[in-house]
Tab-separated table of C-alpha atoms and ligand atoms in Angstrom:
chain	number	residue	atom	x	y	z
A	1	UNK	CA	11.756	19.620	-18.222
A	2	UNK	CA	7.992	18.778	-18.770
A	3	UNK	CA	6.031	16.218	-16.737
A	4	UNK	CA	6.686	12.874	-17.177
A	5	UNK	CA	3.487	10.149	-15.967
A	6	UNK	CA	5.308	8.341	-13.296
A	7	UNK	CA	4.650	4.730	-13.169
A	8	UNK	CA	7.329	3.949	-10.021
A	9	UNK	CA	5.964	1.398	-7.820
A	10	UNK	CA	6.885	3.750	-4.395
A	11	UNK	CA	7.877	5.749	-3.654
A	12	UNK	CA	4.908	7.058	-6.090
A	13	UNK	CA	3.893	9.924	-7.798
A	14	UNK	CA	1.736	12.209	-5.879
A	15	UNK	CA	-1.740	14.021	-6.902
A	16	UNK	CA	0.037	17.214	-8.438
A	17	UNK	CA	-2.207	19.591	-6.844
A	18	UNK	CA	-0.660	18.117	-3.647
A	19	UNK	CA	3.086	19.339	-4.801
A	20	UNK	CA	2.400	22.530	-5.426
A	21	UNK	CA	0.171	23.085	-2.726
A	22	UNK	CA	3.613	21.747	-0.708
A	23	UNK	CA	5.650	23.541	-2.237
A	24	UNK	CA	3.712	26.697	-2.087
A	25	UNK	CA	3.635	25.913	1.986
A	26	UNK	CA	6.844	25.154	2.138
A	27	UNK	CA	8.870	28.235	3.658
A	28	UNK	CA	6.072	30.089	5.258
A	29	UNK	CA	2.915	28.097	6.450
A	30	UNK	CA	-0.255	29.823	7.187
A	31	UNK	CA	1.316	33.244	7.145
A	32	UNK	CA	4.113	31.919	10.637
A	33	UNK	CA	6.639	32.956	8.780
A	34	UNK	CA	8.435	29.149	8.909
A	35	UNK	CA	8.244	26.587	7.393
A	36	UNK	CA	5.794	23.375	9.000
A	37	UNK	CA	9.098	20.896	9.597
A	38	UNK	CA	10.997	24.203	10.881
A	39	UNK	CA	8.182	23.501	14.578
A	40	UNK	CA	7.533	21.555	16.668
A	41	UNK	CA	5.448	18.262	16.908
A	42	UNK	CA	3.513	19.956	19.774
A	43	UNK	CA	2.530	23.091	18.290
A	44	UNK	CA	-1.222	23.848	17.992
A	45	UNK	CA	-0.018	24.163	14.201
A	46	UNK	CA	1.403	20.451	13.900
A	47	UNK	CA	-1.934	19.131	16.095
A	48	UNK	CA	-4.127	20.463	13.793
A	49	UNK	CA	-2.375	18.178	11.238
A	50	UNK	CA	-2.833	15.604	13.254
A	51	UNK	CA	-6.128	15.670	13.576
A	52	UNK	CA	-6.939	16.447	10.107
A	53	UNK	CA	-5.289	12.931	9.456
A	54	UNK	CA	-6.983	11.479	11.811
A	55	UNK	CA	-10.856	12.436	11.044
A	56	UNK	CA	-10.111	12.666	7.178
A	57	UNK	CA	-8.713	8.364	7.544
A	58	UNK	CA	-11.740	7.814	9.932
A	59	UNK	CA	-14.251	9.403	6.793
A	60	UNK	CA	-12.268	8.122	4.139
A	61	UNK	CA	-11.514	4.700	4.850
A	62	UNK	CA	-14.961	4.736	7.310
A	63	UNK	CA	-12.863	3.448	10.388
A	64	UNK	CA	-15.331	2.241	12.783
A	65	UNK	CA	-15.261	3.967	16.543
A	66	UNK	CA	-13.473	0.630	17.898
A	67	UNK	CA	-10.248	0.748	15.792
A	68	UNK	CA	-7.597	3.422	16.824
A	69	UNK	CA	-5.319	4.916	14.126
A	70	UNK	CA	-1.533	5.343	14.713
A	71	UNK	CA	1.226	6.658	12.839
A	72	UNK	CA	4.458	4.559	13.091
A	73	UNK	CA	8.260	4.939	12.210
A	74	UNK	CA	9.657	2.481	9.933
A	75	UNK	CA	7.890	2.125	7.362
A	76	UNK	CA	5.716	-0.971	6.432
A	77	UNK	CA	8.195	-3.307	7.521
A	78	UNK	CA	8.337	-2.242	10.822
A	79	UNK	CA	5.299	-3.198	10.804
A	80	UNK	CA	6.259	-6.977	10.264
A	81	UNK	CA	8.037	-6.748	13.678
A	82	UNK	CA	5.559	-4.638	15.493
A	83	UNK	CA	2.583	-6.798	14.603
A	84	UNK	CA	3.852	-10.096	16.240
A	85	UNK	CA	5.332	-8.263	19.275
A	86	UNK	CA	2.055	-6.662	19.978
A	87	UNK	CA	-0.326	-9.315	18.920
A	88	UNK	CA	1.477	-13.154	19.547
A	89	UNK	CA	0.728	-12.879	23.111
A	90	UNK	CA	-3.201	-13.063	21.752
A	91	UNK	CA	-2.401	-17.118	21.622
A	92	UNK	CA	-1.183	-19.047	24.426
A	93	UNK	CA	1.897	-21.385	22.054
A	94	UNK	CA	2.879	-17.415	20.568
A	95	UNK	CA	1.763	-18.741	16.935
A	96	UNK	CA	0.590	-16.845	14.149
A	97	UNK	CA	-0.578	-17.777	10.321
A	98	UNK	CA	0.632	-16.018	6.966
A	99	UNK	CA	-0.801	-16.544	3.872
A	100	UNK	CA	2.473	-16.047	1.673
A	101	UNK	CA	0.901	-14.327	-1.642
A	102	UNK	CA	4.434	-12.600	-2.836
A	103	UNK	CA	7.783	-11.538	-1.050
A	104	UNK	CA	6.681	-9.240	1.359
A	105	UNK	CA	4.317	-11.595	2.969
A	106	UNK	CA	7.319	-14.197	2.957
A	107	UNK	CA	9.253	-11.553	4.688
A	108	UNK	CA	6.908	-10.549	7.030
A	109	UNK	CA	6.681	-14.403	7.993
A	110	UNK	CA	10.731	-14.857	8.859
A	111	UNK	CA	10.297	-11.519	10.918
A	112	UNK	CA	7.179	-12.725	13.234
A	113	UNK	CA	9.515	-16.006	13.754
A	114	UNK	CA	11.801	-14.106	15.492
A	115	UNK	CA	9.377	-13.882	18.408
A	116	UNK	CA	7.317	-17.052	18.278
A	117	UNK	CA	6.236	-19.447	15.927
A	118	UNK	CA	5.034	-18.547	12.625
A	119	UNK	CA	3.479	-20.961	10.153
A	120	UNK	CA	3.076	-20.635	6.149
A	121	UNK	CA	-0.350	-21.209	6.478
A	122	UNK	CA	-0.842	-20.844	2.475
A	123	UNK	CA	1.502	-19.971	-0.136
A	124	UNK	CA	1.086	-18.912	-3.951
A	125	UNK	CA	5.125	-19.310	-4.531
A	126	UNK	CA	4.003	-22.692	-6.810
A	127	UNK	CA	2.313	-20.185	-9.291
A	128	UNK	CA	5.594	-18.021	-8.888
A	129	UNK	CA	3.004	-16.033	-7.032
A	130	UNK	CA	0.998	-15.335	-10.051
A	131	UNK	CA	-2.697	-15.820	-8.722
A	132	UNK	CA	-3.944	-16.466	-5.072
A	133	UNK	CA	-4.255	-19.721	-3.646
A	134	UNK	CA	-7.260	-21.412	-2.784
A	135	UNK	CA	-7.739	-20.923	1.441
A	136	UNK	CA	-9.515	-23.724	3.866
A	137	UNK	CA	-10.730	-21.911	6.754
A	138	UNK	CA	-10.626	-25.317	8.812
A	139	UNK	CA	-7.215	-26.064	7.700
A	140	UNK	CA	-6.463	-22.806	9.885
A	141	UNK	CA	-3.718	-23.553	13.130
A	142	UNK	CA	-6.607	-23.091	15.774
A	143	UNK	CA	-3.898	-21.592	18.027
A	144	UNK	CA	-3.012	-19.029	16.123
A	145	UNK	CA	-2.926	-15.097	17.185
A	146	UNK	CA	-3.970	-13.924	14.051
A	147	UNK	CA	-3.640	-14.924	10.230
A	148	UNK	CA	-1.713	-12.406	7.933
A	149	UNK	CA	-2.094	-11.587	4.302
A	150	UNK	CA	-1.130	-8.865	1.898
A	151	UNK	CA	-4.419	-7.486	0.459
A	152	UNK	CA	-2.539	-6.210	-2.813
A	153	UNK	CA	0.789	-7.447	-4.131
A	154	UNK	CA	3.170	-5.185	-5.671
A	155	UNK	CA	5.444	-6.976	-7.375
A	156	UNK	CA	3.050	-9.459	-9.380
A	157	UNK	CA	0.594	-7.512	-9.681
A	158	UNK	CA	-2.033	-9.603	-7.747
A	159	UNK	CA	-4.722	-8.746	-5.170
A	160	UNK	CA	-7.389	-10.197	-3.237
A	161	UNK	CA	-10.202	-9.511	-4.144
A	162	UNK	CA	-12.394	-11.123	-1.569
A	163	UNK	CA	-11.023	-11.697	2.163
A	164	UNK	CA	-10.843	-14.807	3.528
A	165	UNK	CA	-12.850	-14.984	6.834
A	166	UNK	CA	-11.305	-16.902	9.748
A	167	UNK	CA	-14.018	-16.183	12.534
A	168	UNK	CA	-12.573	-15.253	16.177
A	169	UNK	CA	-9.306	-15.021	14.621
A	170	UNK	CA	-8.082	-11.586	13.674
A	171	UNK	CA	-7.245	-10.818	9.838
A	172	UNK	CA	-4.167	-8.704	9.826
A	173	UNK	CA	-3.361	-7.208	6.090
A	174	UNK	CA	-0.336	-5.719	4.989
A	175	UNK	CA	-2.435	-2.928	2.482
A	176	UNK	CA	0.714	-0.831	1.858
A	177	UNK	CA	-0.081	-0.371	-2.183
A	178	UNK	CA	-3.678	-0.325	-2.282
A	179	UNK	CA	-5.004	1.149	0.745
A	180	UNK	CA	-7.659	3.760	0.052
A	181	UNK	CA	-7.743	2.777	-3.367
A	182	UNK	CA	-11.073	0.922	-2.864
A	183	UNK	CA	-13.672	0.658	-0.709
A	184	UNK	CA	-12.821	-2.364	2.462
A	185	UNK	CA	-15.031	-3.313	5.295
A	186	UNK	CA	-12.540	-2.421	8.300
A	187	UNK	CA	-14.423	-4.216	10.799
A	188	UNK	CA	-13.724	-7.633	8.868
A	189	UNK	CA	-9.758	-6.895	9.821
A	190	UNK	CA	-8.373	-6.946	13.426
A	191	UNK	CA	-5.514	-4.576	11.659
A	192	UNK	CA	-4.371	-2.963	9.035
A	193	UNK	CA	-1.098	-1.540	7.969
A	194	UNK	CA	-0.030	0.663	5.405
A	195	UNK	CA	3.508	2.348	4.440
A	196	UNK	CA	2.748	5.789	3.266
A	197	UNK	CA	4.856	5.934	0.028
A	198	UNK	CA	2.025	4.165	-2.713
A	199	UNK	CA	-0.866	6.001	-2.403
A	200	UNK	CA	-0.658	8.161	0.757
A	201	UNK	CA	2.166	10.183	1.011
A	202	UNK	CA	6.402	10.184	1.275
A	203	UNK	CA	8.293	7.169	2.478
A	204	UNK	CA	8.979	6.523	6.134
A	205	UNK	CA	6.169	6.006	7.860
A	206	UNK	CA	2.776	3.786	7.929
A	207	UNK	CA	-0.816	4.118	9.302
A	208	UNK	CA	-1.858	1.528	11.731
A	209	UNK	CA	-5.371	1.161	12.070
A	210	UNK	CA	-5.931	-1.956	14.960
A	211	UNK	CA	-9.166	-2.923	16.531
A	212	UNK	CA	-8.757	-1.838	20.422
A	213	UNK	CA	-9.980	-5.270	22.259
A	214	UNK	CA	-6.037	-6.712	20.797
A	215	UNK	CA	-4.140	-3.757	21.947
A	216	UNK	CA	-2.186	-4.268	25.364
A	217	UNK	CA	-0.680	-7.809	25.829
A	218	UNK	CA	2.476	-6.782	23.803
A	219	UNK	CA	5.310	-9.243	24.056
A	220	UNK	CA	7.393	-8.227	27.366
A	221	UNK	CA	10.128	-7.245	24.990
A	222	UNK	CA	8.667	-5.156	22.968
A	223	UNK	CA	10.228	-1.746	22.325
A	224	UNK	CA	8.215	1.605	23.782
A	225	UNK	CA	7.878	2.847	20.232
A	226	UNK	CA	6.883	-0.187	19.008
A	227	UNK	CA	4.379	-0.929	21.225
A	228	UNK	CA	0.633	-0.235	19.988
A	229	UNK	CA	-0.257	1.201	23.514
A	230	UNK	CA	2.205	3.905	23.879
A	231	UNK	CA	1.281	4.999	20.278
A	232	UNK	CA	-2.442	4.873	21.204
A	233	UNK	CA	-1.489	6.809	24.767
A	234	UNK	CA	0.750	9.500	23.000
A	235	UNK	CA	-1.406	9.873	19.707
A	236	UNK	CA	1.518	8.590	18.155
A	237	UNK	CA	3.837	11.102	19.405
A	238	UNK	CA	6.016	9.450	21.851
A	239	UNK	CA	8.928	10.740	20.261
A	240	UNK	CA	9.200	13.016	17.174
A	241	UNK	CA	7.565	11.846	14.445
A	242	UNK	CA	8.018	12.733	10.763
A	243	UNK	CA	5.801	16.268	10.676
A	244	UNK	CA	6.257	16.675	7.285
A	245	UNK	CA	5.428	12.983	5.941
A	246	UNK	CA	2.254	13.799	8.340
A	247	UNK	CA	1.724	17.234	6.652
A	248	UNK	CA	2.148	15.422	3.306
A	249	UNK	CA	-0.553	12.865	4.166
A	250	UNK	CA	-2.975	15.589	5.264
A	251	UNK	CA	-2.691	16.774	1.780
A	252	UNK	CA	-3.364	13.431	0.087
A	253	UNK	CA	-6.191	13.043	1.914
A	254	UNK	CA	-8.048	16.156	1.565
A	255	UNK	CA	-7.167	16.004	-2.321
A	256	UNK	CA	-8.974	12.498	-1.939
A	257	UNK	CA	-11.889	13.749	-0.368
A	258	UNK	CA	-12.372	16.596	-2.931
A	259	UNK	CA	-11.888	13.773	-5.742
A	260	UNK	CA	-15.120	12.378	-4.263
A	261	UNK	CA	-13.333	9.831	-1.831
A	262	UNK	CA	-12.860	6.136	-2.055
A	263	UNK	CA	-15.876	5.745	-3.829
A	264	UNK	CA	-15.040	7.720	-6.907
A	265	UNK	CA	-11.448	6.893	-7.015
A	266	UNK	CA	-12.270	3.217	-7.020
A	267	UNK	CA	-14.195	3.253	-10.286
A	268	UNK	CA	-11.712	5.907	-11.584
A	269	UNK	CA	-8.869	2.969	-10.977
A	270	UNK	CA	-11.002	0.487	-12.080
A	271	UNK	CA	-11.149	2.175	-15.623
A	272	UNK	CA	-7.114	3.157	-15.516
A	273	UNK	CA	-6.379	-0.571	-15.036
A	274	UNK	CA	-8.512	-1.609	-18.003
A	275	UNK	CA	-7.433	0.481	-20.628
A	276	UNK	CA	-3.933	-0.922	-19.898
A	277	UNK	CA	-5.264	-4.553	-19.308
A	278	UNK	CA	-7.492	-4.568	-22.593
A	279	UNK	CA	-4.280	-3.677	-24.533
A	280	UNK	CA	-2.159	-6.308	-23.010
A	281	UNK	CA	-5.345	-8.959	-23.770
A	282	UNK	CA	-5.896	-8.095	-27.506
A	283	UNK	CA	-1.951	-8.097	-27.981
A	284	UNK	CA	0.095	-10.744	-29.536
A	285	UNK	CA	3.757	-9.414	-28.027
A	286	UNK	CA	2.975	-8.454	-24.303
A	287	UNK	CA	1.464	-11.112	-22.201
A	288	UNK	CA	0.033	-10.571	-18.541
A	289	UNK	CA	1.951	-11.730	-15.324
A	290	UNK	CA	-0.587	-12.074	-12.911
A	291	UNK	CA	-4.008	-14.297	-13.463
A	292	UNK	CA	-6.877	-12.667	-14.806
A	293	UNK	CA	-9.285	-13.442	-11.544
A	294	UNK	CA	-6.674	-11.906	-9.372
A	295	UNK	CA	-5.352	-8.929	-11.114
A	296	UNK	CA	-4.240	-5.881	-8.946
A	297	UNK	CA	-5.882	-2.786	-10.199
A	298	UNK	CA	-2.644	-0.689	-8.705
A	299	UNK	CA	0.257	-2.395	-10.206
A	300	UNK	CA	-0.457	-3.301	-13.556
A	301	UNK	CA	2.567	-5.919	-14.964
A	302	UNK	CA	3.053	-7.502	-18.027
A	303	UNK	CA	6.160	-9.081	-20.072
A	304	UNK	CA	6.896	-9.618	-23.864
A	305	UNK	CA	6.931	-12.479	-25.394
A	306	UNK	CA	9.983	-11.408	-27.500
A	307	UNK	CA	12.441	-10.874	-24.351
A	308	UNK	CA	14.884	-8.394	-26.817
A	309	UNK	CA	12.020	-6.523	-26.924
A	310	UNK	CA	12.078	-5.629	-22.787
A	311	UNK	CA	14.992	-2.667	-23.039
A	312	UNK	CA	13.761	-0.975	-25.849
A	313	UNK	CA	10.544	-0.777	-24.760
A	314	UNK	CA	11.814	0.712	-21.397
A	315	UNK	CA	14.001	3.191	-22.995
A	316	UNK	CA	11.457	4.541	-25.421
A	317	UNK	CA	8.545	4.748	-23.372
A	318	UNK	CA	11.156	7.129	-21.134
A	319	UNK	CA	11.776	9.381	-23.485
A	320	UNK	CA	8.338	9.260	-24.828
A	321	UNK	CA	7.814	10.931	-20.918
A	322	UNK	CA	6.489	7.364	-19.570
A	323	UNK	CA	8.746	6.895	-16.606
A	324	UNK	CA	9.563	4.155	-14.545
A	325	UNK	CA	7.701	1.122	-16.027
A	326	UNK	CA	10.387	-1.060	-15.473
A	327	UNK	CA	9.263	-4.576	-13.468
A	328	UNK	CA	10.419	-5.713	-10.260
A	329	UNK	CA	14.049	-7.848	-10.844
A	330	UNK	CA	12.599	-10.239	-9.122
A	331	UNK	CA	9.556	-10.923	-11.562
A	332	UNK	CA	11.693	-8.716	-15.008
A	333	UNK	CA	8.963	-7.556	-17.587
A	334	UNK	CA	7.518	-4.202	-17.238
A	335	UNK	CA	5.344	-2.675	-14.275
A	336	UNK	CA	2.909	-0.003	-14.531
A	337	UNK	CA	1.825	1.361	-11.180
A	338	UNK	CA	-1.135	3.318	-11.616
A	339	UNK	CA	-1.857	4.552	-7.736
A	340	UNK	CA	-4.671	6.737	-6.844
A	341	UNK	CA	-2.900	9.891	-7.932
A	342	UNK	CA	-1.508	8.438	-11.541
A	343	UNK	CA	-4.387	10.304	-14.098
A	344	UNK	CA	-6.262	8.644	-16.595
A	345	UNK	CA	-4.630	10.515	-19.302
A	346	UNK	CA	-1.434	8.476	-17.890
A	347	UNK	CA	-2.800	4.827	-18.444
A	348	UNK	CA	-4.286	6.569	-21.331
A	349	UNK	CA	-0.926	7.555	-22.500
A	350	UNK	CA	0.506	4.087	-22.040
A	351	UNK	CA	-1.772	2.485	-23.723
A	352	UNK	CA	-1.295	4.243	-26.617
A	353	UNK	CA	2.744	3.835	-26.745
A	354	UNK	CA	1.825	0.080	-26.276
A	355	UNK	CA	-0.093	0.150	-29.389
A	356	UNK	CA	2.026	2.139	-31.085
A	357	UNK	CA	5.432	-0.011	-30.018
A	358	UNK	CA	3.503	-3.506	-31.160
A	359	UNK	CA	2.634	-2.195	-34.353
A	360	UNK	CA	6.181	-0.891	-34.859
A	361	UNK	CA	7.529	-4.407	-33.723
A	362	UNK	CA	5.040	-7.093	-35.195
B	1	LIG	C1	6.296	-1.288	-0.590
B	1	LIG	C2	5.747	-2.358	0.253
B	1	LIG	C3	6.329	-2.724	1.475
B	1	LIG	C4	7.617	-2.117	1.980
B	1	LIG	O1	7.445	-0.875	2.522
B	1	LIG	P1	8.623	-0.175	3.382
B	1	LIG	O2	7.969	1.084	3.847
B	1	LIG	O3	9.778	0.030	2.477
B	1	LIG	O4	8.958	-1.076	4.509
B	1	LIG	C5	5.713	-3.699	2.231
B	1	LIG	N1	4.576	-4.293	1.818
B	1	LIG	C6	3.997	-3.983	0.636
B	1	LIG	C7	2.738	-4.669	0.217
B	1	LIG	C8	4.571	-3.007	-0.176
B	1	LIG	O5	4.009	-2.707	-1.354
């Protein structure tokens, strides 16, 4: 079997370099004689992965020295629990804002009103969640905790691509399929979350990063592994975490940093997403999903204007070793996601079979 270009929206493809360099590890790291998820969480072996995480995020993503970093079970949506448990206690009716820019900042809404009020502050569902909506600051709930967004969404293939600023009141962003993919100003967030399966490793867990002033009124409820604090007092190691997502992670980030970090790989995306975009532009059968002004440079989706055209197109571009391009079923036409570790040779690639399936069908 030769390599395909993977365009699955997560979990992703990873930098190759990183799976062989895995797999290579796998049943004896560093000369032990074991494999790394064979030990334990507390050996000097496992800290030093730890750490490496943990100063290679700080450099990457330039964390300043008041934000902590955590890593959390649960994935990204565990987030949407643990963010109001730890953070509604911040206002004194337990309220908190969402700007509702796709589905997972819908769901992430329903969760937080499990433990206090949560309002749709702003919603793009009118546009079937095709652009951004316009924010007013002052229309802001002045109670709120904190006002919630998703910096990049996956499905429609929208981001933001300037933050709204809502003063004294935190910015919380859900930046599970773009994080590290461009360059952010941290300190303009009281938190960010990320699920590790886009563009930073396997599927389970997510990074935390919270500003430490809004760490330590959690809800009275809140469960021990849930809570911020006992993740900041254990270095996230409370209980077992996953070693190997961890070790995976380390990986990522190290192949990042040789790539030239954030900087680099920002521009690099910026050209994968146009040579897909200018094809979809100039082209009379595909059409673009999400508005020009707000187009996600990770998750790249389009749909045809012939609809017959949809499963062939699929099909083909499999067995022409294009795999995975099929859209969300929530939003049908076809998604490319093109994460940090896709290759330009892969939008490249695309592109081409694009071309070539137009011509073939015009
Ligand atoms: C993939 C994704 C999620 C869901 O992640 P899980 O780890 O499965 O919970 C949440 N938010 C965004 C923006 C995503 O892209």
């Amino acid at each position: 079997m030769s390599q395909v270009f993977n365009f699955g929206a997560g979990p992703a493809m990873l930098p190759r370099a990183v799976m062989e360099k895995a797999q290579k590890d796998f049943l004896n790291y560093n000369n032990l004689g074991a494999g790394l998820i064979e030990i334990s969480h507390r050996s000097s072996e496992f800290e030093e992965v730890l750490s490496d995480c943990d100063s290679l995020l700080k450099e990457l993503a330039t964390i300043p020295d008041n934000y902590k970093i955590l890593y959390m079970h649960g994935g990204a949506q565990m987030q949407f629990s643990a963010v109001p448990l730890n953070l509604l206690n911040l206002s004194s009716s337990k309220t908190a804002s969402y700007i509702e820019t796709g589905t997972w900042g819908v769901k992430a809404r329903k969760e937080c009103s499990r433990f206090g009020r949560s309002l749709t502050f702003a919603s793009g569902a009118k546009s079937g969640f095709t652009e951004i909506p316009k924010i007013d600051p002052a229309a802001l709930e002045p109670e709120s905790a904190y006002v919630h967004i998703t910096s990049n969404n996956t499905l429609y293939g929208t981001r933001w691509t300037a933050f709204p600023d809502f003063g004294d009141i935190p910015l919380v962003a859900d930046m599970t399929s773009e994080f590290l993919s461009r360059k952010i100003d941290i300190s303009k967030f009281g938190l960010i979350f990320a699920g590790l399966q886009k563009n930073l490793g396997p599927a389970g867990l997510a990074v935390v990063i919270v500003r430490e002033d809004l760490v330590g009124s959690a809800l009275q409820q809140t469960p021990a592994l849930l809570d911020y604090k006992t993740c900041i007092d254990s270095h996230s190691l409370a209980n077992t975490t996953n070693t190997f997502a961890l070790y995976m992670m380390s990986l990522v980030l190290k192949w990042l940093k040789q790539e030239g970090g954030v900087d680099v790989i920002e521009a690099r995306n910026e050209l994968k997403a146009k040579i897909i975009y200018e094809v979809i532009d100039a082209s009379n059968l595909y059409t673009g999903v999400s508005r020009q002004k707000d187009r996600s440079m990770m998750n790249v989706t389009f749909n045809f204007q012939n609809q017959d055209l949809l499963a062939p197109f699929i099909n083909q571009a499999e067995s022409s070793g294009l795999y995975a391009l099929k859209g969300h079923r929530d939003v049908g036409g076809a998604r490319a996601s093109i994460y940090n570790a896709m290759p330009i040779e892969g939008c490249e690639a695309l592109a081409q079979f694009m071309l070539d399936f137009e011509k073939k069908n015009s």
